[in-house]
Each structure stands twice: as C-alpha cells, then as structure tokens.
Coordinates of C-alpha atoms in Angstrom, one line a residue:
M1 CA 74.5 22.4 53.4
Q2 CA 74.8 19.0 55.1
N3 CA 71.6 17.6 56.6
R4 CA 71.8 17.4 60.4
V5 CA 70.6 14.2 62.1
L6 CA 70.2 13.8 65.9
L7 CA 70.7 10.1 66.9
I8 CA 69.2 9.3 70.3
E9 CA 70.3 5.7 71.2
D10 CA 71.6 4.4 74.4
D11 CA 73.4 1.4 72.9
E12 CA 76.9 2.9 72.5
E13 CA 78.2 0.4 70.0
L14 CA 75.1 0.7 67.7
R15 CA 75.1 4.5 68.1
Q16 CA 78.7 4.8 67.1
L17 CA 78.2 2.4 64.2
L18 CA 75.2 4.4 62.9
A19 CA 76.9 7.7 63.5
R20 CA 80.0 6.7 61.5
Y21 CA 77.9 5.4 58.6
L22 CA 75.7 8.5 58.5
S23 CA 78.7 10.8 58.6
G24 CA 80.2 8.8 55.7
Q25 CA 77.0 9.5 53.8
G26 CA 77.2 13.2 54.2
F27 CA 75.2 13.8 57.3
T28 CA 76.2 16.0 60.2
V29 CA 75.5 13.8 63.3
R30 CA 74.7 14.8 66.8
E31 CA 74.4 12.1 69.4
A32 CA 72.6 11.6 72.7
A33 CA 72.7 8.5 74.9
N34 CA 69.4 9.2 76.8
G35 CA 66.0 10.7 76.3
R36 CA 66.5 13.9 78.3
D37 CA 69.7 14.9 76.5
G38 CA 68.2 14.1 73.2
L39 CA 65.1 16.1 73.9
S40 CA 67.2 19.1 74.9
L41 CA 69.2 19.0 71.6
A42 CA 66.1 18.5 69.5
V43 CA 64.1 21.5 70.9
E44 CA 67.2 23.7 70.6
H45 CA 67.0 23.2 66.8
H46 CA 70.4 21.5 66.4
C47 CA 69.0 19.1 63.8
D48 CA 66.9 18.6 60.7
V49 CA 65.7 15.0 61.5
V50 CA 65.7 12.8 64.6
V51 CA 66.4 9.1 64.8
L52 CA 64.9 8.0 68.1
D53 CA 65.2 4.6 69.9
I54 CA 62.2 3.6 71.9
M55 CA 64.0 1.7 74.6
L56 CA 65.9 4.4 76.5
P57 CA 67.2 4.4 80.1
D58 CA 65.4 7.5 81.5
L59 CA 62.6 8.8 79.3
N60 CA 61.6 6.2 76.9
G61 CA 61.4 7.1 73.2
L62 CA 57.6 7.4 73.2
E63 CA 57.8 9.9 76.1
V64 CA 60.5 11.9 74.2
L65 CA 58.4 11.9 71.1
R66 CA 55.2 12.9 72.9
E67 CA 57.1 15.9 74.4
L68 CA 58.8 16.8 71.1
R69 CA 55.4 17.0 69.4
T70 CA 54.3 19.7 71.9
R71 CA 57.3 21.8 70.8
T72 CA 58.4 21.0 67.3
H73 CA 57.4 19.4 63.9
L74 CA 60.8 17.9 63.3
P75 CA 60.6 14.7 61.3
V76 CA 61.2 11.7 63.5
V77 CA 62.2 8.1 62.6
L78 CA 61.7 5.5 65.4
L79 CA 64.0 2.6 66.0
T80 CA 61.7 -0.2 67.2
A81 CA 62.1 -3.8 68.2
R82 CA 61.6 -6.1 65.2
G83 CA 58.1 -7.5 65.1
D84 CA 56.8 -5.2 67.9
E85 CA 53.7 -3.8 66.1
T86 CA 52.3 -2.2 69.3
D87 CA 55.3 0.2 69.6
R88 CA 55.0 1.2 65.9
I89 CA 51.2 1.8 66.2
V90 CA 51.6 3.9 69.4
G91 CA 54.6 5.7 67.8
F92 CA 52.5 6.8 64.8
E93 CA 49.7 7.9 67.1
V94 CA 52.1 10.0 69.1
G95 CA 53.6 11.6 66.0
A96 CA 56.4 9.5 64.4
D97 CA 56.9 10.0 60.7
D98 CA 58.5 6.6 60.0
Y99 CA 60.1 3.6 61.7
I100 CA 62.8 1.1 61.1
P101 CA 63.1 -2.2 63.1
K102 CA 66.3 -3.1 65.0
P103 CA 68.8 -4.4 64.3
C104 CA 68.6 -2.0 61.4
N105 CA 70.5 -1.9 58.1
P106 CA 72.4 1.4 58.1
R107 CA 71.9 1.7 54.3
E108 CA 68.1 1.4 54.7
L109 CA 68.2 4.0 57.5
V110 CA 70.0 6.4 55.2
A111 CA 67.5 5.8 52.4
R112 CA 64.6 6.5 54.8
L113 CA 66.1 9.7 56.1
Q114 CA 66.9 10.9 52.6
A115 CA 63.4 10.2 51.4
L116 CA 61.9 12.0 54.4
L117 CA 64.2 15.0 54.0
R118 CA 63.5 15.2 50.3
R119 CA 59.8 15.4 50.9
V120 CA 60.2 18.2 53.4
S121 CA 62.7 20.1 51.3
W122 CA 60.6 19.7 48.1
D123 CA 57.5 21.1 49.7
R124 CA 59.3 24.1 51.2
K125 CA 60.8 25.0 47.8
S126 CA 57.6 24.5 45.9
E127 CA 56.7 27.4 43.7
E128 CA 53.0 26.9 44.5
S129 CA 52.4 29.1 47.5
A130 CA 48.7 29.8 47.1
A131 CA 46.4 28.2 49.7
R132 CA 44.2 25.4 48.7
R133 CA 40.8 24.7 50.2
V134 CA 38.3 21.9 50.3
G135 CA 35.3 22.9 52.2
D136 CA 36.4 24.0 55.7
L137 CA 39.8 22.4 55.3
R138 CA 42.6 24.7 54.1
I139 CA 46.3 24.2 53.4
E140 CA 49.1 26.8 53.1
P141 CA 52.0 25.1 51.3
D142 CA 54.4 27.9 51.7
Q143 CA 54.1 27.8 55.5
R144 CA 53.3 24.0 55.7
R145 CA 50.2 24.8 57.7
V146 CA 46.8 23.2 57.7
F147 CA 43.6 24.7 59.1
L148 CA 40.3 23.0 59.9
K149 CA 37.5 25.5 60.4
E150 CA 40.2 28.1 60.6
S151 CA 41.9 26.4 63.6
P152 CA 45.4 25.1 63.0
L153 CA 46.0 21.3 62.9
E154 CA 49.0 19.8 64.6
L155 CA 50.3 17.4 62.0
T156 CA 53.5 15.4 61.7
A157 CA 55.6 16.0 58.5
T158 CA 54.4 12.7 57.0
E159 CA 50.7 13.4 57.9
Y160 CA 51.1 16.8 56.2
E161 CA 52.5 15.2 53.0
I162 CA 49.7 12.6 52.9
L163 CA 47.0 15.3 53.3
Q164 CA 48.6 17.5 50.8
V165 CA 48.5 14.8 48.1
L166 CA 44.9 14.0 49.0
L167 CA 43.9 17.7 48.9
A168 CA 45.5 18.1 45.5
H169 CA 43.4 15.2 44.2
A170 CA 40.2 15.9 46.3
G171 CA 37.2 14.0 45.0
S172 CA 39.4 11.5 43.1
V173 CA 40.8 8.2 44.3
V174 CA 44.6 8.1 45.0
R175 CA 45.9 4.6 44.8
K176 CA 47.7 3.3 47.9
T177 CA 50.8 2.6 45.9
D178 CA 50.9 6.2 44.5
L179 CA 50.2 7.8 47.9
M180 CA 53.0 5.7 49.5
Q181 CA 55.4 6.8 46.8
W182 CA 54.4 10.5 46.6
A183 CA 54.0 11.1 50.4
L184 CA 56.3 8.7 52.1
G185 CA 58.9 8.4 49.3
R186 CA 59.0 4.6 49.0
R187 CA 57.2 1.7 47.5
L188 CA 54.3 -0.1 49.2
A189 CA 55.6 -3.4 50.5
P190 CA 53.4 -6.4 51.3
H191 CA 51.9 -6.3 54.9
D192 CA 53.2 -2.7 55.4
R193 CA 50.6 -0.9 57.4
T194 CA 52.5 2.4 57.8
L195 CA 50.2 4.3 55.4
D196 CA 47.1 2.9 57.1
M197 CA 48.3 4.0 60.5
H198 CA 49.0 7.6 59.2
I199 CA 45.6 7.7 57.6
S200 CA 44.0 6.6 60.9
N201 CA 45.7 9.4 62.8
L202 CA 44.7 11.9 60.1
R203 CA 41.1 10.9 60.4
R204 CA 41.2 11.3 64.2
K205 CA 42.7 14.8 63.8
L206 CA 40.2 15.8 61.2
G207 CA 37.3 14.6 63.4
E208 CA 35.4 11.4 63.6
E209 CA 32.7 12.3 61.1
R210 CA 30.4 9.9 59.4
P211 CA 31.0 9.6 56.5
T212 CA 34.7 10.2 57.2
R213 CA 36.5 12.9 55.3
I214 CA 39.1 10.4 54.1
E215 CA 37.3 7.5 52.5
T216 CA 38.8 4.1 51.9
V217 CA 38.1 2.8 48.4
R218 CA 38.4 -1.0 48.9
G219 CA 41.1 -2.5 46.8
L220 CA 42.3 0.8 45.4
G221 CA 43.2 3.5 47.8
Y222 CA 41.8 6.7 49.5
T223 CA 39.9 9.8 48.5
L224 CA 39.4 13.1 50.3
R225 CA 35.6 13.6 50.2
E226 CA 34.5 17.0 48.9
P227 CA 31.6 18.6 50.8
A228 CA 28.2 18.2 49.3

C-alpha cells in the first residue's frame, strides 16, 4: 500500500513541485492550499503523514498543528523559514515530529518522510507487545500508548519513539548519536538541536521533577532515571 501524504502549502508552485516529486517516489498525495482545508483532510484520516507549512493565509501552521494535536497523533513535518529557530522551537513544543527549512530539497523531504514512517510502521509491527514499566511510567508498544501514574500521556510520534528507546535502556546512558539514529532515523548533525527540543518537551510532559526523570549525561547523551 502506498503511503499517503497530506501537503498543506499555500505556494501553488512549490506545492505542485513537491506533489509531483512525492508522487514519483511512490506516495499518494493529497493537497490543501490553506490551513482550514488541510485540517479537515487531516482529521478525516485521509493521510499517514502531514507536511505542513507554517506561513498559511488563514490559520497559520502552528494553529493548525495545535488543533491537530487535540484530535490526532498523525506524524507532522513542518516547513519552516530557513534560519528561523523560534518557529522550530514552538513547533516542537506544539507537537511537530520533524522540520525541514524552505526552500527545501524534495529529496531530503522524501528521506525525512520515509524515516518517520518507517519508525511508526516498525513499532506497530513489533512482535513485542508486553507492556514495559519503569516505576510509575508504563508503555504499551502494541497500542503505542504511554501512561504516567496510570494516566495517558499525549505524545507525538517522535516523542513516543524517543521515550521507547530510553525505557528499553532505563538506567543506562543512551548516546545522543544512537538516540538520534534509533528514534529519529537520521544521523546527528553539528548544531542540530532537534533531539534536545524533543527531550525538553518530554521532560515537561513527564513533570518538572528534580532530579528530572530524563537526565543529561554531559558529553554523552541521556538516561531515563530508574526510581530509587
């Protein structure tokens, strides 16, 4: 079955260029030229992944993303202005899974989408369905659900993948390079703060405890602290 991508972009020339390239790479593409139409298509489950421009004429991309996260866990890749770190940070805080700066390389976009979809697909098909627990934190891989003190956590697809890796290695240090590869599906590049932003959001959702549940091991990576 072809993967279905929803492309929400108001620049008609860019949208058509990306749609043609994605179609040529085996994706089924749905298009929306504004935020409201894109939001309607996304919540009606017409896609497997969303490519969302931030600068839209009605609802901006962050508003669309914020509304999406109240209704669905669909993976979302943001299209952001090159060098605009504020949009990227806010996007991750709202619930984006990844971003790519504009003007974007269609080949890189395809690689990002394929990596994101592979992670989601691999986890859903995993033979390991038994729940894992670390203290009051529990994960159910077969349902892709996480519970904190038996209350469900609302995580993005990427946040879930990161937490799943940390849970599997609870008490041990997971190197940033490995966590980036295992959870985000790509290599850690110099000055790339994507992983740090996701970790920051995870810490916030897990509660601002001291010491934090996810500890930074300076110069190495992260570890999920096991309860004393």
